[in-house]
Coordinates of N, CA and C in Angstrom, one line a residue:
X1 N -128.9 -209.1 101.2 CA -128.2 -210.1 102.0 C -126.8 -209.8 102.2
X2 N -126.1 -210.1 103.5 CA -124.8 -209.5 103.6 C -124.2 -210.7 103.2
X3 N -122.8 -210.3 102.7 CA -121.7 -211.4 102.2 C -121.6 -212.0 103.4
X4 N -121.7 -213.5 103.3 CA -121.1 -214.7 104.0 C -119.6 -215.0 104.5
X5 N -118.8 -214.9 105.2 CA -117.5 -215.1 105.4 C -117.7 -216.4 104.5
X6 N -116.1 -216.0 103.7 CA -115.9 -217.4 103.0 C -116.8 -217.5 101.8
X7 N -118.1 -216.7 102.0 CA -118.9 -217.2 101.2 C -118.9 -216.7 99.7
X8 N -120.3 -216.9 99.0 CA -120.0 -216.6 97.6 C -118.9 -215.4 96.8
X9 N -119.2 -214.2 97.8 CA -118.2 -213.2 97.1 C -116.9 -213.3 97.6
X10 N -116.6 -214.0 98.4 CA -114.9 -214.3 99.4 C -114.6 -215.2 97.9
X11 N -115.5 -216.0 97.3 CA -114.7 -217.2 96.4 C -114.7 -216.6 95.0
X12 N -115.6 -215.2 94.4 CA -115.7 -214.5 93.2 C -114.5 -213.4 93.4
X13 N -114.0 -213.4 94.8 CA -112.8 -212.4 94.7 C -111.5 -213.2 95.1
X14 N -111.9 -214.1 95.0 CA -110.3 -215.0 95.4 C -110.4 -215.3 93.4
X15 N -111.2 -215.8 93.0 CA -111.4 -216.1 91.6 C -111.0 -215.0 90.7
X16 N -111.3 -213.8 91.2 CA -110.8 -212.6 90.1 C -109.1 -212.4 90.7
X17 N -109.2 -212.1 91.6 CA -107.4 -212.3 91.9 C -106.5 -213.0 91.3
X18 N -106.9 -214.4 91.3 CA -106.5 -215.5 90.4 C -106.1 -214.9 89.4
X19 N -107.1 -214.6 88.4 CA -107.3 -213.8 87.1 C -106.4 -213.0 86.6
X20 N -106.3 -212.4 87.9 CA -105.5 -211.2 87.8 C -104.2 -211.6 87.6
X21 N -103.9 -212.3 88.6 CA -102.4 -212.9 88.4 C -102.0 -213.8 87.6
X22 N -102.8 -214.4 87.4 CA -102.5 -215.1 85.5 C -102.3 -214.2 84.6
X23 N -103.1 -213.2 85.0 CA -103.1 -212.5 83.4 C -101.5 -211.7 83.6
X24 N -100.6 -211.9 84.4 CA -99.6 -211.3 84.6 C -98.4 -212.1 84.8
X25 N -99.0 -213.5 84.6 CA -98.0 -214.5 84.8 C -97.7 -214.8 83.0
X26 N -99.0 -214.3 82.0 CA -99.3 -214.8 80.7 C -97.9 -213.6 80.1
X27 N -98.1 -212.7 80.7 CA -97.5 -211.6 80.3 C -95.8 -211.7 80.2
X28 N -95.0 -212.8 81.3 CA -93.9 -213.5 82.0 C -93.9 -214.3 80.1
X29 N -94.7 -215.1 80.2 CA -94.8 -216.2 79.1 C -94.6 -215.6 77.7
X30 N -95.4 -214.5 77.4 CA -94.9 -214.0 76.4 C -94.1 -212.9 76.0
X31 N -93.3 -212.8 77.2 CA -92.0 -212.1 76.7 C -92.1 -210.3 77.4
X32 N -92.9 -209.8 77.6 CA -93.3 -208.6 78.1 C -93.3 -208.2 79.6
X33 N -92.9 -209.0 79.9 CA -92.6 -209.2 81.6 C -91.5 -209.7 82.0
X34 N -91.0 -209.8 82.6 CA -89.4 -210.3 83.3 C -89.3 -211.7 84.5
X35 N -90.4 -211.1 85.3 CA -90.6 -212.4 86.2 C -91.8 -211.7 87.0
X36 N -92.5 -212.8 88.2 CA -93.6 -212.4 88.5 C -93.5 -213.4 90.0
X37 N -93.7 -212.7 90.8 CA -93.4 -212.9 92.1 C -94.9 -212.9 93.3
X38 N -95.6 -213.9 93.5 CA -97.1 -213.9 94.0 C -96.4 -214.0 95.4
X39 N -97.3 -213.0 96.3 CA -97.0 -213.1 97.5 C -95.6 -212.9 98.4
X40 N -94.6 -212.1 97.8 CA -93.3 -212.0 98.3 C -93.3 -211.5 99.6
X41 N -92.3 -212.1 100.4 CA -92.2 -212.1 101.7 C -91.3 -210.6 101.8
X42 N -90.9 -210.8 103.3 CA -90.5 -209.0 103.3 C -91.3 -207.9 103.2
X43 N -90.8 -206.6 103.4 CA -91.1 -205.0 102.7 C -91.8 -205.3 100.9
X44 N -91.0 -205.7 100.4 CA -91.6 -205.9 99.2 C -92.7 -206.6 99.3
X45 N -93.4 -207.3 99.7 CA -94.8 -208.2 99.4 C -96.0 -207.1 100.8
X46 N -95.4 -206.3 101.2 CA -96.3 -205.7 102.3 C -97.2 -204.9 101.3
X47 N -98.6 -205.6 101.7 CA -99.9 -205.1 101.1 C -100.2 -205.7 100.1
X48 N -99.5 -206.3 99.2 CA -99.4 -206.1 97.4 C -100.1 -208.0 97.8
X49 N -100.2 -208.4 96.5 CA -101.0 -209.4 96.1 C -99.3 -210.7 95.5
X50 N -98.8 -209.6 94.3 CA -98.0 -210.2 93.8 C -96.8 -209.3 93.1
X51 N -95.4 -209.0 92.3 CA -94.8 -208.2 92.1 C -94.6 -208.4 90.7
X52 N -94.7 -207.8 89.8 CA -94.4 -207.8 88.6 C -93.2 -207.0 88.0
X53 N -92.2 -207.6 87.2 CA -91.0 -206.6 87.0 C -91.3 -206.9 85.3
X54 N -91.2 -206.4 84.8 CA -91.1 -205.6 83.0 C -89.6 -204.7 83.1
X55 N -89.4 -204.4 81.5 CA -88.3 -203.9 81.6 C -87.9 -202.5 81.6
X56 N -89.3 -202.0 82.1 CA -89.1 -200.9 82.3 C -89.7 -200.1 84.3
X57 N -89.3 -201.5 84.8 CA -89.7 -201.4 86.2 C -90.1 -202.0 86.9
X58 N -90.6 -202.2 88.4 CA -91.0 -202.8 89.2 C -93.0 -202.6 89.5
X59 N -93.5 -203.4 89.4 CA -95.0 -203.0 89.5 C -95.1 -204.3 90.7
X60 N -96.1 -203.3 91.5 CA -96.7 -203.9 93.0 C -98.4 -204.5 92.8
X61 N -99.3 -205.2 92.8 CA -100.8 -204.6 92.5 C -101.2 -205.7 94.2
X62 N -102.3 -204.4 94.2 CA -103.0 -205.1 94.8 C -104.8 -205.7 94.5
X63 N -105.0 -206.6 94.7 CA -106.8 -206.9 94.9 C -107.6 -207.0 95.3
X64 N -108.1 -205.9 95.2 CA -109.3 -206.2 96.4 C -110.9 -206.1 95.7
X65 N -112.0 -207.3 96.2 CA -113.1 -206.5 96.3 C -114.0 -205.8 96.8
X66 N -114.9 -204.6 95.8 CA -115.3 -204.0 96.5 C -116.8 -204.2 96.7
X67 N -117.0 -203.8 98.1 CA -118.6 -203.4 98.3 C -119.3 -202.8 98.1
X68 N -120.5 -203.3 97.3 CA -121.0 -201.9 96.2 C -121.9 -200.9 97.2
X69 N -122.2 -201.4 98.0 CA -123.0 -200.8 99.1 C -122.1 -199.7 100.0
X70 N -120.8 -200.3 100.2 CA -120.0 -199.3 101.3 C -120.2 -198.1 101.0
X71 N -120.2 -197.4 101.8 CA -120.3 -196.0 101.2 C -118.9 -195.3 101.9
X72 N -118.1 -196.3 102.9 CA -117.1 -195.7 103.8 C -115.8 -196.4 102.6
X73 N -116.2 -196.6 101.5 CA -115.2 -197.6 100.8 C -113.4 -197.6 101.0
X74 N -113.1 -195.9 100.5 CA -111.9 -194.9 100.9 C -111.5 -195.6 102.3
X75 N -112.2 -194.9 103.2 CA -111.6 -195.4 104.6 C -111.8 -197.0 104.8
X76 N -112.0 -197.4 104.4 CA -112.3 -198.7 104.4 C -110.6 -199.9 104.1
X77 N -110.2 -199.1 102.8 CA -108.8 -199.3 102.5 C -107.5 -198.4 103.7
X78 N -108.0 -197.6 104.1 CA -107.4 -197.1 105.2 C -107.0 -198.1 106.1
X79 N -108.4 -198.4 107.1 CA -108.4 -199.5 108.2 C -107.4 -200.6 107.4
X80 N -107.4 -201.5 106.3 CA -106.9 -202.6 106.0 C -105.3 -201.9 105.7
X81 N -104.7 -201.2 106.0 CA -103.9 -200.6 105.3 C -103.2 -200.6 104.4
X82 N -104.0 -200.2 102.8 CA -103.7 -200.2 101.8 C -103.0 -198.5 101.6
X83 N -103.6 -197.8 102.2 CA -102.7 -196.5 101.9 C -101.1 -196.6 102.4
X84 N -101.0 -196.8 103.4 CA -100.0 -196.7 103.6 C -98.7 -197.8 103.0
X85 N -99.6 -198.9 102.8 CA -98.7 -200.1 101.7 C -98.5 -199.2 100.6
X86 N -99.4 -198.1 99.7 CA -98.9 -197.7 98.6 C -98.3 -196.6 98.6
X87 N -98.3 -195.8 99.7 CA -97.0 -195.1 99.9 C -95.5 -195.3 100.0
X88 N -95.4 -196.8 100.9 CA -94.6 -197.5 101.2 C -93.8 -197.6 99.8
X89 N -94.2 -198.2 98.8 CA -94.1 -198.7 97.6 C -93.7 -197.7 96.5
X90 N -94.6 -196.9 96.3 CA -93.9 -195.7 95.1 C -93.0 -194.9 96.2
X91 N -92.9 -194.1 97.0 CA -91.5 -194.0 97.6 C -90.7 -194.4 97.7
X92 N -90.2 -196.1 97.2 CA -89.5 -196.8 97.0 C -89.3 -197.2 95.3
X93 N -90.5 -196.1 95.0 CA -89.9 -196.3 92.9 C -90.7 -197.4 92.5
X94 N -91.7 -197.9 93.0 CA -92.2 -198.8 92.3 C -93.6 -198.5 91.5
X95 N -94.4 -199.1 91.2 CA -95.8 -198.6 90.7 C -96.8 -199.4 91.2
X96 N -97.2 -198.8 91.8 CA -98.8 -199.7 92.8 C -99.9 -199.3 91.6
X97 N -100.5 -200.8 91.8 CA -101.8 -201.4 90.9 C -102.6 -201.4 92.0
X98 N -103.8 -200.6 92.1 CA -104.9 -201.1 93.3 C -105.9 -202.0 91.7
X99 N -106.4 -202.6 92.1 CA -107.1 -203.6 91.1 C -108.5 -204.0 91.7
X100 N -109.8 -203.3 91.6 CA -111.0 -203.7 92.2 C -112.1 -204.2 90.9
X101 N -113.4 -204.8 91.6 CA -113.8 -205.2 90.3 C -115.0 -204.2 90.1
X102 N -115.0 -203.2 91.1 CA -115.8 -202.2 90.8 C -115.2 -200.9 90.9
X103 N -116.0 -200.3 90.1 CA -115.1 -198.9 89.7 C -114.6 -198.0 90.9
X104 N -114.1 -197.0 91.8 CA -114.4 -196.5 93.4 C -114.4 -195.2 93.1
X105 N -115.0 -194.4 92.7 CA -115.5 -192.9 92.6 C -114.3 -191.6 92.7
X106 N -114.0 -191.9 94.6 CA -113.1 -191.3 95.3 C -111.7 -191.6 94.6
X107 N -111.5 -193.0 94.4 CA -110.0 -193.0 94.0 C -110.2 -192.6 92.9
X108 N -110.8 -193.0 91.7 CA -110.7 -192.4 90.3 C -110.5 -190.9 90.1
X109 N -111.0 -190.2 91.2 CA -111.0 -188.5 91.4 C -109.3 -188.3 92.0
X110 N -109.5 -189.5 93.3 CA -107.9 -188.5 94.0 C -106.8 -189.4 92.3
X111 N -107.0 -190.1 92.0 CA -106.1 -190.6 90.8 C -105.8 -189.6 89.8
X112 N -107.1 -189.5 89.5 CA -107.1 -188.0 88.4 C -106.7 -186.6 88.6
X113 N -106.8 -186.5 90.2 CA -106.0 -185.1 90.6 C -104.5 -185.2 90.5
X114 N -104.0 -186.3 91.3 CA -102.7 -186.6 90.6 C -101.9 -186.6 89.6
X115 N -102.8 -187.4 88.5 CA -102.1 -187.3 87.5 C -101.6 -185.8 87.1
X116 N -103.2 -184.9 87.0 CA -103.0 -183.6 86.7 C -102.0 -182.5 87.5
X117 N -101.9 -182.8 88.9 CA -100.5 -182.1 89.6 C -99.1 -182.0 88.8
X118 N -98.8 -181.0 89.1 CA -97.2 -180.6 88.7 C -96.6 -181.3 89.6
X119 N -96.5 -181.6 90.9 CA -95.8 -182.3 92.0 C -96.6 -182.5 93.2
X120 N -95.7 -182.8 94.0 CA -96.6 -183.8 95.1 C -97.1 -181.8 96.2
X121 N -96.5 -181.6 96.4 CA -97.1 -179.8 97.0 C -98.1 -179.3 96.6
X122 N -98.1 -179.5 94.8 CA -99.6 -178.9 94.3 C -100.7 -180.1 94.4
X123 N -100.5 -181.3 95.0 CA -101.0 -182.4 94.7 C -102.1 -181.9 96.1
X124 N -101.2 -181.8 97.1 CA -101.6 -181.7 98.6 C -102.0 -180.5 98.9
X125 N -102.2 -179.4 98.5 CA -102.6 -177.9 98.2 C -104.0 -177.8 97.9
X126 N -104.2 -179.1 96.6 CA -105.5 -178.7 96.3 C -106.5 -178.9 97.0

């Protein structure tokens, strides 16, 4: 059965979102975070869910869920444009959170090639 606009999974992913951002507002409360900014207007809130500052920087995240079925998942964040929101963002020194409640194959791999790159040349090389 396909997701309903609005329906069951539109309200399990507005619910985990939530989540998410509590669990980052708790983080504000106990001292490990600096402030916490849901939905900021401007360049800074383009794409992202909410902004989180700690004292060791600025964090972006975004939430999305995913479809376990998509098989176009990757380009799928394309079209909404989450790539280019998270280029936007670390270019700018911050650290983008993509945050799904299912694991995504493709990103966990281009993530892991990253990490392992000497720089952004041998990143795009491989």
């Amino acid at each position: 059965m396909a997701p309903r606009l609005g329906g069951e999974t539109d309200k399990f992913g507005n619910r985990y979102e939530g989540a998410w951002t509590i669990r980052h507002a708790l983080y504000v409360l106990l001292g490990s975070g600096t402030s916490l900014c849901v939905e900021p207007g401007g360049p800074l809130g383009d794409g992202v869910e909410f902004v989180y500052r700690h004292d060791h920087g600025t964090e972006v995240h975004q939430v999305k869920r995913q479809n376990r079925n998509a098989n176009s998942y990757v380009a799928s964040l394309r079209d909404k444009g989450v790539w280019e929101s998270l280029r936007s963002h670390v270019e700018a020194g911050r650290a983008f959170h993509y945050v799904s409640v299912l694991p995504a194959r493709a990103l966990d791999e281009l993530a892991d090639r990253a990490r392992r790159s000497d720089d952004l040349v041998s990143f795009e090389t491989e």
